[in-house]
């Protein structure tokens, strides 16, 4: 594992943009898994800025959006694919055939999850996945209790996650999500975990220094062959003694 401690959110975003940009520069046709949420916003903004300044070519990358709500289609503004579209896919003019979503609106959503993993396989696997961790140790939407070998699937969101998500929804926060599975995350050739803020410090410490357990799904990352963690000082504050 490589751990980089940034002084704040801004530096975490800048350092992670350097990492992602160098991976894409080395492999212009890289296949990326991209998470949603507040944590990676700075990273995506910085990648968009590099694209706009012509310093980063993105026309050959493939992107998989790693979470969605059940019942939510690509045009619902509260959906996660729609969020990634607004923030990254559209500004970077990625072509639609290079962007993949979890089809929460599919009449057979479980099948859509299986197809998502199959599409990743057909693309040769993920070269890089960007993830963040929830306060309860979830990764993607893999909530505590998720089997460590879980494939991409539908699951009930935890009360913690529902409460966290309330701010994004006027009403009726979706109670089920589709998530990239822990086994699919672990199969990525490189994993970049971004963590910011004091509220994540305990989850990060449990993930990196506690036992590998489905009670803390992010702890599966200890088994990753290539894990890079970029955390700001607040998030890393309980990591003393971690071997890097
Ligand atoms: P956040 O969410 O990036 O909005 O903090 C992360 C998560 O809960 O998985």
Short mmCIF file of C-alpha atoms and ligand atoms in Angstrom, two decimals:
data_model
loop_
_atom_site.label_atom_id
_atom_site.label_comp_id
_atom_site.label_asym_id
_atom_site.label_seq_id
_atom_site.Cartn_x
_atom_site.Cartn_y
_atom_site.Cartn_z
CA UNK A 1 0.00 0.00 0.00
CA UNK A 2 1.09 3.51 -0.70
CA UNK A 3 -0.32 6.15 1.63
CA UNK A 4 -0.06 9.85 0.86
CA UNK A 5 -1.24 12.32 3.46
CA UNK A 6 -2.34 15.64 2.01
CA UNK A 7 -2.69 18.77 4.06
CA UNK A 8 -6.31 19.34 3.09
CA UNK A 9 -9.08 18.47 0.62
CA UNK A 10 -7.61 20.69 -2.08
CA UNK A 11 -4.22 19.01 -1.91
CA UNK A 12 -5.84 15.55 -1.76
CA UNK A 13 -7.69 16.40 -4.98
CA UNK A 14 -4.58 17.77 -6.69
CA UNK A 15 -2.42 14.77 -5.75
CA UNK A 16 -5.06 12.30 -6.83
CA UNK A 17 -5.51 14.16 -10.14
CA UNK A 18 -1.74 13.77 -10.70
CA UNK A 19 -2.05 10.02 -10.08
CA UNK A 20 -5.06 9.52 -12.37
CA UNK A 21 -3.63 11.74 -15.11
CA UNK A 22 -0.34 9.86 -15.11
CA UNK A 23 -2.14 6.51 -15.38
CA UNK A 24 -4.17 7.80 -18.34
CA UNK A 25 -1.10 9.33 -19.97
CA UNK A 26 0.70 6.01 -19.75
CA UNK A 27 -2.35 4.03 -20.92
CA UNK A 28 -4.62 6.33 -22.97
CA UNK A 29 -7.18 3.55 -23.38
CA UNK A 30 -7.38 2.84 -19.65
CA UNK A 31 -10.63 1.48 -18.23
CA UNK A 32 -11.64 3.34 -15.08
CA UNK A 33 -14.18 2.66 -12.36
CA UNK A 34 -15.34 5.97 -10.93
CA UNK A 35 -17.25 6.47 -7.72
CA UNK A 36 -19.67 9.25 -6.88
CA UNK A 37 -20.17 11.42 -3.78
CA UNK A 38 -18.57 14.52 -2.32
CA UNK A 39 -15.07 13.14 -1.92
CA UNK A 40 -14.04 12.82 -5.61
CA UNK A 41 -15.59 16.13 -6.76
CA UNK A 42 -12.27 17.99 -6.52
CA UNK A 43 -10.49 15.21 -8.43
CA UNK A 44 -13.03 15.26 -11.27
CA UNK A 45 -12.95 19.07 -11.44
CA UNK A 46 -9.19 18.98 -11.78
CA UNK A 47 -9.29 16.31 -14.49
CA UNK A 48 -11.86 18.36 -16.41
CA UNK A 49 -9.60 21.42 -16.11
CA UNK A 50 -6.66 19.45 -17.52
CA UNK A 51 -8.82 18.14 -20.35
CA UNK A 52 -9.97 21.68 -21.18
CA UNK A 53 -6.43 23.00 -21.17
CA UNK A 54 -5.49 20.25 -23.62
CA UNK A 55 -3.00 18.74 -21.20
CA UNK A 56 -4.92 15.48 -20.85
CA UNK A 57 -6.45 13.43 -23.61
CA UNK A 58 -9.47 11.40 -22.51
CA UNK A 59 -11.01 10.29 -25.78
CA UNK A 60 -9.88 6.67 -25.48
CA UNK A 61 -10.66 5.97 -21.82
CA UNK A 62 -13.61 3.86 -20.75
CA UNK A 63 -15.56 4.73 -17.63
CA UNK A 64 -17.74 2.60 -15.36
CA UNK A 65 -19.88 4.45 -12.81
CA UNK A 66 -19.74 2.24 -9.72
CA UNK A 67 -23.04 2.91 -7.91
CA UNK A 68 -26.67 3.71 -8.69
CA UNK A 69 -30.00 3.72 -6.94
CA UNK A 70 -32.54 1.04 -7.71
CA UNK A 71 -35.32 2.32 -9.95
CA UNK A 72 -33.32 5.32 -11.12
CA UNK A 73 -32.54 5.89 -14.78
CA UNK A 74 -29.78 7.91 -16.44
CA UNK A 75 -31.84 11.08 -16.77
CA UNK A 76 -32.98 11.38 -13.19
CA UNK A 77 -31.02 14.37 -11.84
CA UNK A 78 -30.79 12.70 -8.42
CA UNK A 79 -29.24 9.57 -9.94
CA UNK A 80 -25.56 8.85 -9.54
CA UNK A 81 -24.85 8.21 -13.22
CA UNK A 82 -26.53 11.50 -14.00
CA UNK A 83 -24.28 13.12 -11.36
CA UNK A 84 -21.13 11.67 -12.93
CA UNK A 85 -22.36 12.77 -16.35
CA UNK A 86 -22.76 16.37 -15.24
CA UNK A 87 -19.48 16.51 -13.39
CA UNK A 88 -17.14 14.53 -15.62
CA UNK A 89 -18.54 12.67 -18.62
CA UNK A 90 -20.22 15.61 -20.40
CA UNK A 91 -17.52 18.22 -19.69
CA UNK A 92 -14.90 15.76 -20.98
CA UNK A 93 -17.05 14.88 -24.01
CA UNK A 94 -16.64 11.16 -23.47
CA UNK A 95 -18.46 9.26 -26.15
CA UNK A 96 -21.54 7.37 -24.94
CA UNK A 97 -20.23 4.00 -26.08
CA UNK A 98 -17.26 4.34 -23.73
CA UNK A 99 -19.32 5.06 -20.63
CA UNK A 100 -21.10 2.33 -18.65
CA UNK A 101 -23.67 2.58 -15.90
CA UNK A 102 -25.44 0.30 -13.49
CA UNK A 103 -28.94 0.17 -14.96
CA UNK A 104 -31.04 0.84 -11.89
CA UNK A 105 -34.06 1.33 -14.14
CA UNK A 106 -33.71 -2.07 -15.85
CA UNK A 107 -36.75 -4.36 -15.39
CA UNK A 108 -34.21 -7.03 -14.42
CA UNK A 109 -31.74 -5.06 -12.32
CA UNK A 110 -29.98 -8.13 -10.92
CA UNK A 111 -29.25 -9.21 -14.47
CA UNK A 112 -28.02 -5.70 -15.20
CA UNK A 113 -25.54 -6.11 -12.32
CA UNK A 114 -24.21 -9.36 -13.78
CA UNK A 115 -23.90 -7.67 -17.16
CA UNK A 116 -21.98 -4.81 -15.59
CA UNK A 117 -19.30 -7.21 -14.33
CA UNK A 118 -19.34 -8.93 -17.72
CA UNK A 119 -18.84 -5.59 -19.51
CA UNK A 120 -15.85 -4.88 -17.27
CA UNK A 121 -14.43 -8.29 -18.19
CA UNK A 122 -15.00 -7.63 -21.89
CA UNK A 123 -13.06 -4.37 -21.53
CA UNK A 124 -10.15 -6.36 -20.11
CA UNK A 125 -10.80 -5.46 -16.47
CA UNK A 126 -10.45 -2.17 -14.63
CA UNK A 127 -7.04 -0.56 -14.87
CA UNK A 128 -7.95 1.80 -12.06
CA UNK A 129 -10.83 2.22 -9.69
CA UNK A 130 -11.35 5.38 -7.68
CA UNK A 131 -13.28 4.83 -4.46
CA UNK A 132 -13.99 6.59 -1.20
CA UNK A 133 -15.11 5.23 2.15
CA UNK A 134 -18.33 5.87 4.05
CA UNK A 135 -18.43 6.67 7.75
CA UNK A 136 -19.66 3.14 8.38
CA UNK A 137 -16.79 1.62 6.40
CA UNK A 138 -18.75 1.01 3.23
CA UNK A 139 -17.10 1.20 -0.15
CA UNK A 140 -19.19 1.77 -3.23
CA UNK A 141 -22.57 0.85 -1.74
CA UNK A 142 -21.14 -2.30 -0.14
CA UNK A 143 -22.62 -1.85 3.30
CA UNK A 144 -21.37 -3.56 6.47
CA UNK A 145 -22.23 -7.24 6.23
CA UNK A 146 -21.47 -7.43 2.51
CA UNK A 147 -19.70 -10.69 1.65
CA UNK A 148 -16.06 -9.96 0.91
CA UNK A 149 -16.35 -11.90 -2.36
CA UNK A 150 -19.58 -10.18 -3.42
CA UNK A 151 -20.07 -9.51 -7.11
CA UNK A 152 -21.89 -6.44 -8.39
CA UNK A 153 -25.43 -6.59 -7.07
CA UNK A 154 -28.51 -4.95 -5.54
CA UNK A 155 -28.57 -4.35 -1.81
CA UNK A 156 -30.50 -2.54 0.89
CA UNK A 157 -28.83 0.70 1.91
CA UNK A 158 -27.99 1.05 5.60
CA UNK A 159 -29.70 3.56 7.87
CA UNK A 160 -26.40 5.52 8.01
CA UNK A 161 -26.31 5.80 4.24
CA UNK A 162 -30.00 6.71 3.99
CA UNK A 163 -29.50 9.49 6.51
CA UNK A 164 -26.38 10.71 4.72
CA UNK A 165 -28.25 10.73 1.40
CA UNK A 166 -31.24 12.66 2.69
CA UNK A 167 -29.54 15.93 1.79
CA UNK A 168 -29.53 14.94 -1.90
CA UNK A 169 -33.24 14.07 -2.10
CA UNK A 170 -36.27 16.25 -1.42
CA UNK A 171 -38.19 13.17 -0.35
CA UNK A 172 -38.27 9.40 -0.75
CA UNK A 173 -34.56 8.61 -0.53
CA UNK A 174 -34.17 5.32 -2.44
CA UNK A 175 -33.74 2.45 0.01
CA UNK A 176 -31.92 0.10 -2.38
CA UNK A 177 -28.82 0.56 -4.43
CA UNK A 178 -26.83 -1.23 -7.10
CA UNK A 179 -23.15 -1.40 -6.34
CA UNK A 180 -19.98 -2.64 -7.89
CA UNK A 181 -19.07 -5.70 -5.84
CA UNK A 182 -16.14 -5.97 -3.46
CA UNK A 183 -14.69 -8.74 -5.62
CA UNK A 184 -14.90 -6.50 -8.71
CA UNK A 185 -13.20 -3.66 -6.83
CA UNK A 186 -10.44 -5.96 -5.64
CA UNK A 187 -9.86 -7.26 -9.15
CA UNK A 188 -8.94 -3.79 -10.41
CA UNK A 189 -5.27 -3.51 -11.32
CA UNK A 190 -4.92 -0.34 -9.23
CA UNK A 191 -7.16 1.05 -6.54
CA UNK A 192 -7.11 4.71 -5.54
CA UNK A 193 -8.89 5.44 -2.27
CA UNK A 194 -9.65 9.07 -1.48
CA UNK A 195 -10.57 10.05 2.06
CA UNK A 196 -11.22 13.47 3.47
CA UNK A 197 -12.29 14.88 6.80
CA UNK A 198 -12.34 14.01 10.47
CA UNK A 199 -15.67 12.20 10.12
CA UNK A 200 -13.92 9.52 8.03
CA UNK A 201 -10.88 9.06 10.29
CA UNK A 202 -12.26 6.14 12.26
CA UNK A 203 -13.58 4.36 9.17
CA UNK A 204 -10.20 4.76 7.45
CA UNK A 205 -8.28 3.48 10.47
CA UNK A 206 -10.58 0.47 10.77
CA UNK A 207 -10.28 -0.18 7.05
CA UNK A 208 -6.50 -0.07 6.92
CA UNK A 209 -5.42 -1.27 10.35
CA UNK A 210 -8.26 -3.41 11.68
CA UNK A 211 -9.15 -6.98 10.81
CA UNK A 212 -10.35 -7.76 7.30
CA UNK A 213 -14.03 -8.27 7.96
CA UNK A 214 -17.34 -7.82 6.22
CA UNK A 215 -18.32 -5.57 9.15
CA UNK A 216 -15.95 -3.03 7.58
CA UNK A 217 -16.21 -3.66 3.84
CA UNK A 218 -13.38 -1.25 3.00
CA UNK A 219 -11.01 -3.50 5.00
CA UNK A 220 -10.97 -5.79 1.95
CA UNK A 221 -8.60 -3.21 0.46
CA UNK A 222 -5.85 -4.61 2.69
CA UNK A 223 -5.81 -7.53 0.25
CA UNK A 224 -5.36 -5.32 -2.83
CA UNK A 225 -2.17 -5.82 -4.77
CA UNK A 226 -1.90 -2.14 -5.75
CA UNK A 227 -3.60 0.21 -3.32
CA UNK A 228 -2.92 3.93 -3.20
CA UNK A 229 -4.58 5.91 -0.44
CA UNK A 230 -4.67 9.69 -0.59
CA UNK A 231 -6.10 11.04 2.64
CA UNK A 232 -6.08 14.51 4.06
CA UNK A 233 -4.60 15.07 7.51
CA UNK A 234 -7.96 15.00 9.25
CA UNK A 235 -8.93 11.69 7.70
CA UNK A 236 -5.48 10.22 8.40
CA UNK A 237 -5.41 11.45 12.00
CA UNK A 238 -6.03 7.99 13.52
CA UNK A 239 -3.57 6.18 11.28
CA UNK A 240 -0.48 6.50 13.44
CA UNK A 241 1.69 3.45 13.20
CA UNK A 242 0.33 2.32 9.86
CA UNK A 243 3.06 0.77 7.76
CA UNK A 244 3.44 2.44 4.39
P1 LIG B 1 -18.82 11.04 0.31
O1 LIG B 1 -19.43 9.62 0.38
O2 LIG B 1 -17.73 11.00 -0.68
O3 LIG B 1 -19.96 11.91 -0.11
O4 LIG B 1 -18.32 11.36 1.68
C1 LIG B 1 -18.59 8.54 0.47
C2 LIG B 1 -19.42 7.35 0.81
O5 LIG B 1 -20.29 7.46 1.68
O6 LIG B 1 -19.19 6.30 0.20
#
